[in-house]
């Protein structure tokens, strides 16, 4: 008898506790949170990269290669790219345009896609090899990111100045100009390259910030910055601009 | 015969064009990009919110209610929350802890979940009703966000000071203290509330910034800020901290 009472008592507590738990935090966790699939885990990793919670990584997690590949070649990447470019356009459309109003674009991963390169190099799981990457860049065959090209054309039509502030080095000027035109980017106000000899800009943040500072000094009014790296936005001298972070789950530039 | 030649010619051009297109931008777009499903579109919307490309919205898009509900109650939200809290812990673990080293936490949506409220109010599709929300807060039944609680316990164990910088108003002090304890947050250095009479902090950014500035003046060394809103991080006076943006697809606080 005692045993029955005890069992009944324990059961009551368990039921009460479960109801309470459900009421307190009504999430379905049937899928086994402890054993997150790589798909779920890697989606979290990717989100954390986009929101700048994870940064400074040299390579993507090994277990995320497949998920990254699926993301990049599936419709989500393109949809994500479209949503961000659309926001930039919606914002621009409502602005009154003055002659020096400028959108600053990064190039690689933003206006030109380097997915053809990363496709052959493990989607970011291999350590960056600047020799091989430069060889690829020097072919001048990078395709446009279609959503960025569409947005670019709209911004040009609206009358904004377009300035490409690229992390590419000065020796890439000719190939970059040709590649941009081939990909459909037919006009720009300036195309700025990095001087690898300049000691004042040891990393991407300082280089991009110095570049923007100079543009502002030259009288440009930066109203928008479109890039795929957080280093395109950090460091200040953004004027009154809004920033638009395009998705990039493949690599991180310090 | 002429017809056959023409057909052959057209076919050759089509094949060449397709190969070229594939070579130039090798993305699979079979799924019909033009007709994005709400699931894909809303995932893009959510990502854009997290990366601060979309902000200032009063309600979530109507077509995204179902996707938001699925996200919140599925394992992705918890996984996303875990990944960010984990990053905060990994960062903290490697720091040398000094007596005034502090993690600043927001409360609602960060340490306490308000999903039970939003579950009854359309997952953010209904305009915010402060009367109903305050009624819910005053019940003092908000559950802990499990991943944040786990991280909190680890940070406390490591010896960091915990300061809750809440958007809640002063009249909520008693119920908030009780709710925090009930949810498992057993200790804190400070619990800061908003004075609704203070004209110097008209919005969340200015309030949170002023709060951090005061803490720094009082000698606290803010090493980390954990919140679910961008207004928890913007506005400066972040010390040398790293910021950790927890996912929140339900609402935006200006």
Coordinates of C-alpha atoms in Angstrom, one line a residue:
Chain A
X1 CA 0.0 0.0 0.0
X2 CA 2.8 2.4 1.0
X3 CA 4.5 1.6 -2.3
X4 CA 1.3 2.5 -4.3
X5 CA 1.0 5.8 -2.5
X6 CA 4.6 6.5 -3.2
X7 CA 4.2 5.7 -6.9
X8 CA 1.1 7.9 -7.1
X9 CA 2.9 10.7 -5.3
X10 CA 5.9 10.5 -7.6
X11 CA 3.7 10.3 -10.7
X12 CA 1.7 13.4 -9.6
X13 CA 4.9 15.4 -9.1
X14 CA 6.2 14.3 -12.5
X15 CA 3.0 15.3 -14.3
X16 CA 2.8 18.6 -12.4
X17 CA 6.4 19.3 -13.2
X18 CA 6.0 18.5 -16.8
X19 CA 2.9 20.7 -17.2
X20 CA 4.7 23.4 -15.4
X21 CA 7.7 23.1 -17.6
X22 CA 5.6 23.3 -20.7
X23 CA 3.8 26.3 -19.4
X24 CA 7.1 27.9 -18.4
X25 CA 8.9 27.3 -21.7
X26 CA 6.6 26.0 -24.3
X27 CA 9.2 24.9 -26.9
X28 CA 9.0 21.6 -28.7
X29 CA 12.3 19.9 -28.2
X30 CA 11.4 16.5 -29.5
X31 CA 14.0 16.6 -32.2
X32 CA 16.8 16.0 -29.8
X33 CA 18.6 19.2 -29.1
X34 CA 21.6 17.4 -27.6
X35 CA 22.3 15.8 -30.9
X36 CA 22.0 18.7 -33.3
X37 CA 22.3 17.7 -36.9
X38 CA 25.1 19.3 -38.9
X39 CA 22.4 21.0 -40.9
X40 CA 21.0 22.8 -37.8
X41 CA 24.3 23.4 -36.2
X42 CA 25.8 24.8 -39.4
X43 CA 22.8 27.1 -40.0
X44 CA 23.4 28.4 -36.5
X45 CA 27.1 28.9 -37.3
X46 CA 26.2 30.7 -40.5
X47 CA 23.7 33.0 -38.7
X48 CA 26.3 33.8 -36.0
X49 CA 28.8 34.8 -38.7
X50 CA 26.3 37.1 -40.4
X51 CA 25.3 38.8 -37.1
X52 CA 29.0 39.1 -36.2
X53 CA 28.9 36.8 -33.2
X54 CA 31.5 34.6 -34.8
X55 CA 34.4 36.2 -36.6
X56 CA 38.1 35.9 -37.2
X57 CA 37.9 32.3 -38.5
X58 CA 40.5 31.1 -41.0
X59 CA 38.4 28.2 -42.3
X60 CA 34.8 27.1 -42.0
X61 CA 34.1 24.2 -39.6
X62 CA 34.8 20.9 -41.4
X63 CA 31.4 19.5 -40.6
X64 CA 29.8 22.4 -42.4
X65 CA 31.2 21.9 -45.8
X66 CA 28.2 20.0 -47.1
X67 CA 25.7 22.4 -45.5
X68 CA 27.6 25.4 -46.9
X69 CA 27.6 23.9 -50.4
X70 CA 23.9 23.2 -50.2
X71 CA 23.2 26.7 -49.0
X72 CA 25.4 28.4 -51.7
X73 CA 23.9 26.4 -54.6
X74 CA 20.4 26.3 -53.2
X75 CA 17.8 29.1 -53.4
X76 CA 18.4 30.4 -49.9
X77 CA 21.7 32.1 -50.7
X78 CA 20.2 33.9 -53.6
X79 CA 17.1 34.8 -51.7
X80 CA 19.2 36.2 -48.8
X81 CA 21.2 38.2 -51.4
X82 CA 18.1 39.5 -53.0
X83 CA 16.5 40.5 -49.6
X84 CA 19.6 42.6 -48.7
X85 CA 19.9 44.2 -52.1
X86 CA 16.2 44.9 -52.1
X87 CA 16.5 46.7 -48.8
X88 CA 19.3 48.9 -50.2
X89 CA 17.1 49.8 -53.1
X90 CA 14.0 50.5 -51.0
X91 CA 16.2 52.8 -48.9
X92 CA 17.8 54.5 -51.9
X93 CA 14.4 55.0 -53.7
X94 CA 13.2 57.1 -50.9
X95 CA 16.2 59.4 -50.8
X96 CA 16.5 62.8 -52.5
X97 CA 19.6 62.4 -54.6
X98 CA 22.3 65.1 -54.5
X99 CA 25.2 65.1 -57.0
X100 CA 27.8 63.7 -54.5
X101 CA 25.6 61.1 -53.0
X102 CA 27.4 57.8 -53.2
X103 CA 27.0 54.1 -52.7
X104 CA 30.3 52.4 -51.8
X105 CA 30.5 48.7 -52.9
X106 CA 33.0 46.1 -52.2
X107 CA 34.0 43.9 -55.1
X108 CA 34.7 40.3 -54.3
X109 CA 31.8 38.5 -52.8
X110 CA 29.6 41.6 -53.3
X111 CA 29.5 42.7 -57.0
X112 CA 31.6 39.9 -58.4
X113 CA 31.1 36.3 -57.2
X114 CA 34.1 34.2 -56.2
X115 CA 32.0 31.1 -55.8
X116 CA 33.6 29.5 -58.9
X117 CA 36.9 29.7 -57.0
X118 CA 35.6 28.5 -53.6
X119 CA 33.7 25.7 -55.3
X120 CA 37.1 24.3 -56.3
X121 CA 38.6 24.9 -52.9
X122 CA 36.3 23.2 -50.4
X123 CA 33.8 26.1 -49.8
X124 CA 36.1 27.8 -47.3
X125 CA 37.3 24.7 -45.5
X126 CA 40.8 25.0 -47.1
X127 CA 43.1 27.6 -45.8
X128 CA 43.2 30.7 -48.0
X129 CA 45.9 30.4 -50.7
X130 CA 46.6 33.9 -52.1
X131 CA 48.7 32.6 -55.0
X132 CA 45.9 30.4 -56.3
X133 CA 43.3 33.0 -55.6
X134 CA 45.2 35.7 -57.4
X135 CA 45.6 33.4 -60.4
X136 CA 41.9 33.0 -60.5
X137 CA 41.3 36.8 -60.1
X138 CA 43.7 37.4 -62.9
X139 CA 41.6 35.4 -65.3
X140 CA 39.1 38.1 -65.1
X141 CA 36.2 35.7 -65.4
X142 CA 34.3 36.4 -62.1
X143 CA 30.6 36.5 -62.8
X144 CA 28.3 39.2 -61.3
X145 CA 26.3 38.4 -58.3
X146 CA 22.9 38.8 -60.1
X147 CA 21.0 40.5 -57.3
X148 CA 23.8 43.0 -56.7
X149 CA 24.0 43.8 -60.4
X150 CA 20.2 44.4 -60.5
X151 CA 20.5 46.7 -57.5
X152 CA 23.5 48.5 -59.0
X153 CA 21.6 49.2 -62.2
X154 CA 18.7 50.6 -60.2
X155 CA 21.0 52.8 -58.0
X156 CA 22.8 54.1 -61.2
X157 CA 19.3 54.9 -62.7
X158 CA 18.4 56.8 -59.5
X159 CA 21.4 59.0 -60.0
X160 CA 23.7 57.8 -57.3
X161 CA 27.5 57.7 -57.7
X162 CA 29.0 54.3 -57.5
X163 CA 32.4 53.8 -55.9
X164 CA 34.1 50.5 -55.8
X165 CA 36.3 50.3 -52.7
X166 CA 38.1 47.0 -53.3
X167 CA 40.4 44.9 -51.2
X168 CA 42.2 44.0 -54.4
X169 CA 45.7 45.3 -54.9
X170 CA 46.8 48.0 -57.4
X171 CA 48.3 45.4 -59.8
X172 CA 44.8 44.1 -60.4
X173 CA 43.5 47.4 -61.9
X174 CA 43.3 46.4 -65.6
X175 CA 41.9 42.9 -65.0
X176 CA 39.3 44.3 -62.6
X177 CA 38.1 47.0 -64.9
X178 CA 37.7 44.5 -67.7
X179 CA 36.0 41.9 -65.4
X180 CA 33.5 44.5 -64.1
X181 CA 32.6 45.6 -67.6
X182 CA 32.3 42.0 -68.8
X183 CA 30.0 41.2 -65.8
X184 CA 27.7 44.1 -66.6
X185 CA 29.0 46.9 -64.3
X186 CA 29.3 49.6 -67.0
X187 CA 30.0 52.7 -65.0
X188 CA 31.5 54.0 -61.8
X189 CA 32.8 57.1 -60.3
X190 CA 35.9 55.6 -58.8
X191 CA 37.5 52.2 -58.5
X192 CA 39.9 52.1 -55.5
X193 CA 42.6 49.5 -55.0
X194 CA 44.7 48.7 -52.0
X195 CA 48.4 49.8 -52.0
X196 CA 50.1 46.8 -50.4
X197 CA 53.1 49.1 -49.6
X198 CA 50.9 51.4 -47.4
X199 CA 51.9 50.6 -43.8
X200 CA 49.0 52.7 -42.4
X201 CA 46.4 50.1 -43.5
X202 CA 47.6 46.8 -42.2
X203 CA 44.1 45.1 -42.3
X204 CA 40.9 45.4 -44.1
X205 CA 39.1 47.5 -41.5
X206 CA 41.8 50.1 -41.5
X207 CA 42.1 50.1 -45.3
X208 CA 38.3 50.5 -45.9
X209 CA 38.0 53.1 -43.1
X210 CA 40.8 55.2 -44.5
X211 CA 39.3 54.8 -48.0
X212 CA 35.9 56.1 -46.8
X213 CA 37.6 58.9 -44.8
X214 CA 39.4 60.1 -47.9
X215 CA 36.1 60.0 -50.0
X216 CA 34.4 62.1 -47.4
X217 CA 37.3 64.6 -47.5
X218 CA 36.9 64.7 -51.2
X219 CA 33.3 65.8 -50.8
X220 CA 31.5 62.5 -51.4
X221 CA 28.4 61.9 -49.3
X222 CA 28.4 58.2 -48.5
X223 CA 24.7 57.2 -48.2
X224 CA 25.1 53.5 -48.4
X225 CA 27.8 50.8 -48.0
X226 CA 27.2 47.4 -49.6
X227 CA 29.6 44.6 -48.7
X228 CA 29.8 41.0 -47.7
X229 CA 32.3 41.4 -44.8
X230 CA 31.9 43.2 -41.5
X231 CA 35.3 44.8 -42.2
X232 CA 33.4 46.8 -44.9
X233 CA 31.4 48.6 -42.2
X234 CA 33.5 48.6 -39.0
X235 CA 36.0 51.4 -38.1
X236 CA 33.8 54.5 -38.5
X237 CA 33.9 57.2 -41.2
X238 CA 30.7 55.9 -42.5
X239 CA 29.1 59.3 -43.0
X240 CA 25.3 59.2 -42.6
X241 CA 25.2 55.9 -44.4
X242 CA 23.2 52.8 -44.0
X243 CA 25.1 49.5 -44.3
X244 CA 24.0 46.4 -46.2
X245 CA 25.7 43.1 -45.2
X246 CA 25.4 40.6 -48.0
X247 CA 25.6 36.9 -46.9
X248 CA 29.0 35.2 -47.1
X249 CA 29.5 31.9 -45.3
X250 CA 32.7 31.1 -47.0
X251 CA 35.4 33.2 -45.4
X252 CA 36.1 36.1 -43.0
X253 CA 38.4 39.0 -43.8
X254 CA 39.9 40.7 -40.7
Chain B
X1 CA 17.8 21.0 -95.5
X2 CA 18.0 24.7 -94.8
X3 CA 15.6 24.1 -91.8
X4 CA 17.8 21.4 -90.4
X5 CA 20.8 23.6 -90.5
X6 CA 18.9 26.4 -88.8
X7 CA 17.7 24.0 -86.0
X8 CA 21.3 22.7 -85.5
X9 CA 22.6 26.2 -85.4
X10 CA 20.0 27.4 -82.8
X11 CA 20.6 24.3 -80.7
X12 CA 24.4 24.9 -80.7
X13 CA 23.9 28.4 -79.6
X14 CA 21.5 27.4 -76.8
X15 CA 23.9 24.7 -75.5
X16 CA 26.8 27.1 -75.7
X17 CA 24.9 29.8 -73.9
X18 CA 23.8 27.4 -71.2
X19 CA 27.3 26.1 -70.6
X20 CA 28.6 29.6 -70.5
X21 CA 25.9 30.7 -68.0
X22 CA 26.7 27.7 -65.9
X23 CA 30.4 28.4 -66.1
X24 CA 29.9 32.1 -65.2
X25 CA 27.6 31.6 -62.3
X26 CA 27.3 28.0 -61.3
X27 CA 24.3 28.2 -59.0
X28 CA 21.5 25.8 -59.2
X29 CA 18.4 27.8 -59.6
X30 CA 16.0 25.0 -60.5
X31 CA 13.8 25.6 -57.6
X32 CA 12.3 28.7 -59.1
X33 CA 13.8 31.8 -57.6
X34 CA 11.1 34.1 -58.9
X35 CA 8.5 32.3 -56.8
X36 CA 10.2 32.1 -53.5
X37 CA 8.3 30.2 -50.9
X38 CA 7.3 32.0 -47.7
X39 CA 9.7 29.6 -45.9
X40 CA 12.7 30.8 -47.9
X41 CA 11.6 34.4 -48.1
X42 CA 11.0 34.6 -44.3
X43 CA 14.3 32.9 -43.6
X44 CA 15.9 35.7 -45.6
X45 CA 13.9 38.3 -43.7
X46 CA 14.9 36.8 -40.4
X47 CA 18.6 36.7 -41.4
X48 CA 18.4 40.3 -42.5
X49 CA 17.0 41.3 -39.1
X50 CA 19.8 39.5 -37.3
X51 CA 22.5 41.1 -39.4
X52 CA 20.8 44.5 -38.9
X53 CA 20.0 44.9 -42.6
X54 CA 16.3 45.2 -41.7
X55 CA 15.2 47.2 -38.7
X56 CA 12.6 49.6 -37.3
X57 CA 9.8 47.3 -38.1
X58 CA 6.6 47.5 -36.0
X59 CA 5.3 44.1 -36.9
X60 CA 6.7 41.1 -38.7
X61 CA 5.5 40.4 -42.3
X62 CA 2.1 38.8 -42.2
X63 CA 3.3 36.0 -44.5
X64 CA 6.0 35.1 -42.0
X65 CA 3.8 34.2 -39.0
X66 CA 3.8 30.5 -39.8
X67 CA 7.6 30.4 -40.5
X68 CA 8.3 32.4 -37.4
X69 CA 6.2 30.0 -35.3
X70 CA 8.0 27.0 -36.8
X71 CA 11.4 28.6 -36.2
X72 CA 10.7 29.5 -32.6
X73 CA 9.2 26.2 -31.6
X74 CA 11.6 24.1 -33.7
X75 CA 15.2 23.3 -32.8
X76 CA 16.8 26.0 -34.9
X77 CA 16.0 28.8 -32.5
X78 CA 17.4 26.9 -29.6
X79 CA 20.4 25.9 -31.6
X80 CA 21.0 29.5 -32.7
X81 CA 20.6 30.6 -29.0
X82 CA 23.1 28.0 -28.0
X83 CA 25.7 28.9 -30.5
X84 CA 25.7 32.6 -29.5
X85 CA 25.8 31.8 -25.8
X86 CA 28.5 29.3 -26.4
X87 CA 30.6 31.9 -28.2
X88 CA 30.2 34.2 -25.2
X89 CA 31.4 31.4 -22.9
X90 CA 34.3 30.4 -25.1
X91 CA 35.4 34.1 -25.1
X92 CA 34.9 34.5 -21.4
X93 CA 36.8 31.3 -20.6
X94 CA 39.9 32.6 -22.1
X95 CA 39.9 35.9 -20.3
X96 CA 41.8 36.7 -17.1
X97 CA 39.2 37.8 -14.7
X98 CA 39.6 41.0 -12.7
X99 CA 37.2 42.0 -9.9
X100 CA 35.3 44.6 -11.9
X101 CA 35.0 42.6 -15.1
X102 CA 31.4 42.6 -16.0
X103 CA 28.9 41.0 -18.4
X104 CA 25.9 43.2 -19.2
X105 CA 22.7 41.3 -20.0
X106 CA 19.4 42.5 -21.3
X107 CA 16.4 40.8 -19.7
X108 CA 13.4 40.3 -21.9
X109 CA 14.2 38.1 -24.9
X110 CA 17.7 37.5 -23.5
X111 CA 17.6 36.0 -20.0
X112 CA 13.9 35.7 -19.6
X113 CA 11.8 34.5 -22.5
X114 CA 8.7 36.3 -23.6
X115 CA 7.7 33.7 -26.1
X116 CA 4.7 32.7 -23.9
X117 CA 3.4 36.2 -24.4
X118 CA 4.1 36.4 -28.2
X119 CA 2.7 32.9 -28.7
X120 CA -0.7 34.4 -27.7
X121 CA -0.2 37.5 -29.7
X122 CA 0.6 36.3 -33.2
X123 CA 4.4 35.9 -33.0
X124 CA 5.0 39.6 -33.6
X125 CA 2.4 40.2 -36.3
X126 CA 0.2 42.1 -33.9
X127 CA 1.2 45.7 -33.0
X128 CA 2.8 45.9 -29.6
X129 CA 0.3 46.5 -26.8
X130 CA 2.1 47.8 -23.8
X131 CA -0.9 47.4 -21.5
X132 CA -1.2 43.7 -22.2
X133 CA 2.5 43.1 -22.2
X134 CA 2.9 44.8 -18.8
X135 CA 0.1 42.7 -17.4
X136 CA 2.0 39.6 -18.6
X137 CA 5.3 40.9 -17.2
X138 CA 3.6 41.6 -13.8
X139 CA 2.6 38.0 -13.5
X140 CA 6.3 37.3 -13.0
X141 CA 6.2 33.9 -14.7
X142 CA 8.6 34.4 -17.5
X143 CA 10.8 31.4 -18.0
X144 CA 14.5 31.4 -18.4
X145 CA 16.0 31.1 -21.9
X146 CA 17.7 27.8 -21.1
X147 CA 20.9 28.5 -23.1
X148 CA 21.3 31.9 -21.5
X149 CA 20.8 30.5 -18.1
X150 CA 23.5 27.9 -18.7
X151 CA 25.9 30.5 -20.0
X152 CA 25.0 32.9 -17.0
X153 CA 25.9 30.1 -14.5
X154 CA 29.2 29.5 -16.2
X155 CA 30.1 33.2 -16.3
X156 CA 29.2 33.5 -12.6
X157 CA 31.4 30.5 -11.9
X158 CA 34.3 32.1 -13.8
X159 CA 34.0 35.1 -11.4
X160 CA 32.4 37.7 -13.7
X161 CA 30.1 40.3 -12.4
X162 CA 26.6 40.2 -13.9
X163 CA 24.7 43.4 -14.5
X164 CA 21.2 43.3 -15.8
X165 CA 20.5 46.5 -17.8
X166 CA 16.8 46.1 -18.5
X167 CA 14.4 48.1 -20.7
X168 CA 11.8 47.4 -18.0
X169 CA 10.6 50.4 -16.0
X170 CA 11.3 51.1 -12.3
X171 CA 7.8 50.0 -11.2
X172 CA 8.7 46.4 -12.3
X173 CA 11.6 46.1 -9.8
X174 CA 10.0 43.7 -7.3
X175 CA 8.3 41.4 -9.8
X176 CA 11.5 41.3 -11.9
X177 CA 13.7 40.3 -9.0
X178 CA 11.3 37.6 -8.0
X179 CA 11.0 36.4 -11.6
X180 CA 14.7 36.3 -12.1
X181 CA 15.2 34.2 -9.0
X182 CA 12.3 31.9 -9.8
X183 CA 13.8 31.3 -13.3
X184 CA 17.2 30.4 -11.8
X185 CA 19.2 33.7 -11.9
X186 CA 20.3 33.7 -8.3
X187 CA 22.8 36.5 -8.1
X188 CA 23.7 39.8 -9.7
X189 CA 25.8 42.9 -9.1
X190 CA 23.2 45.3 -10.3
X191 CA 19.7 45.3 -11.7
X192 CA 19.0 48.5 -13.6
X193 CA 15.6 49.8 -14.7
X194 CA 14.5 52.6 -16.9
X195 CA 13.2 55.7 -15.4
X196 CA 10.3 56.6 -17.7
X197 CA 10.5 60.3 -16.5
X198 CA 14.1 60.7 -17.7
X199 CA 14.0 62.9 -20.8
X200 CA 17.7 62.2 -21.7
X201 CA 16.9 58.7 -22.8
X202 CA 14.0 58.8 -25.2
X203 CA 14.8 55.5 -26.9
X204 CA 16.4 52.2 -26.1
X205 CA 19.8 53.0 -27.7
X206 CA 20.2 56.2 -25.7
X207 CA 19.0 54.5 -22.5
X208 CA 21.3 51.5 -22.8
X209 CA 24.2 53.7 -23.9
X210 CA 23.7 56.0 -20.9
X211 CA 23.5 53.0 -18.7
X212 CA 26.8 51.6 -19.9
X213 CA 28.5 55.0 -19.7
X214 CA 27.5 55.2 -16.0
X215 CA 28.7 51.7 -15.3
X216 CA 32.1 52.5 -16.8
X217 CA 32.3 55.7 -14.8
X218 CA 31.6 53.6 -11.7
X219 CA 34.6 51.6 -12.5
X220 CA 33.1 48.5 -14.1
X221 CA 35.0 47.0 -16.9
X222 CA 32.4 45.8 -19.4
X223 CA 33.9 42.8 -21.2
X224 CA 30.7 41.4 -22.8
X225 CA 27.2 42.6 -23.7
X226 CA 24.6 39.9 -24.3
X227 CA 21.3 41.0 -25.8
X228 CA 18.7 40.1 -28.3
X229 CA 18.3 43.6 -29.8
X230 CA 20.7 45.8 -31.8
X231 CA 19.8 48.7 -29.5
X232 CA 21.7 46.7 -26.8
X233 CA 25.0 47.3 -28.7
X234 CA 24.6 50.5 -30.7
X235 CA 25.5 54.0 -29.4
X236 CA 29.0 53.4 -28.1
X237 CA 30.3 53.2 -24.5
X238 CA 30.8 49.5 -24.9
X239 CA 34.3 49.6 -23.2
X240 CA 36.5 46.9 -24.6
X241 CA 33.6 44.5 -24.8
X242 CA 32.5 41.9 -27.3
X243 CA 28.8 41.8 -28.1
X244 CA 26.6 38.8 -28.5
X245 CA 23.4 39.1 -30.4
X246 CA 20.9 36.5 -29.5
X247 CA 18.2 35.7 -32.1
X248 CA 14.9 37.5 -32.0
X249 CA 12.6 37.3 -35.0
X250 CA 9.6 38.6 -33.1
X251 CA 10.1 42.3 -32.6
X252 CA 12.4 45.2 -33.0
X253 CA 13.1 47.8 -30.3
X254 CA 14.3 51.2 -31.5

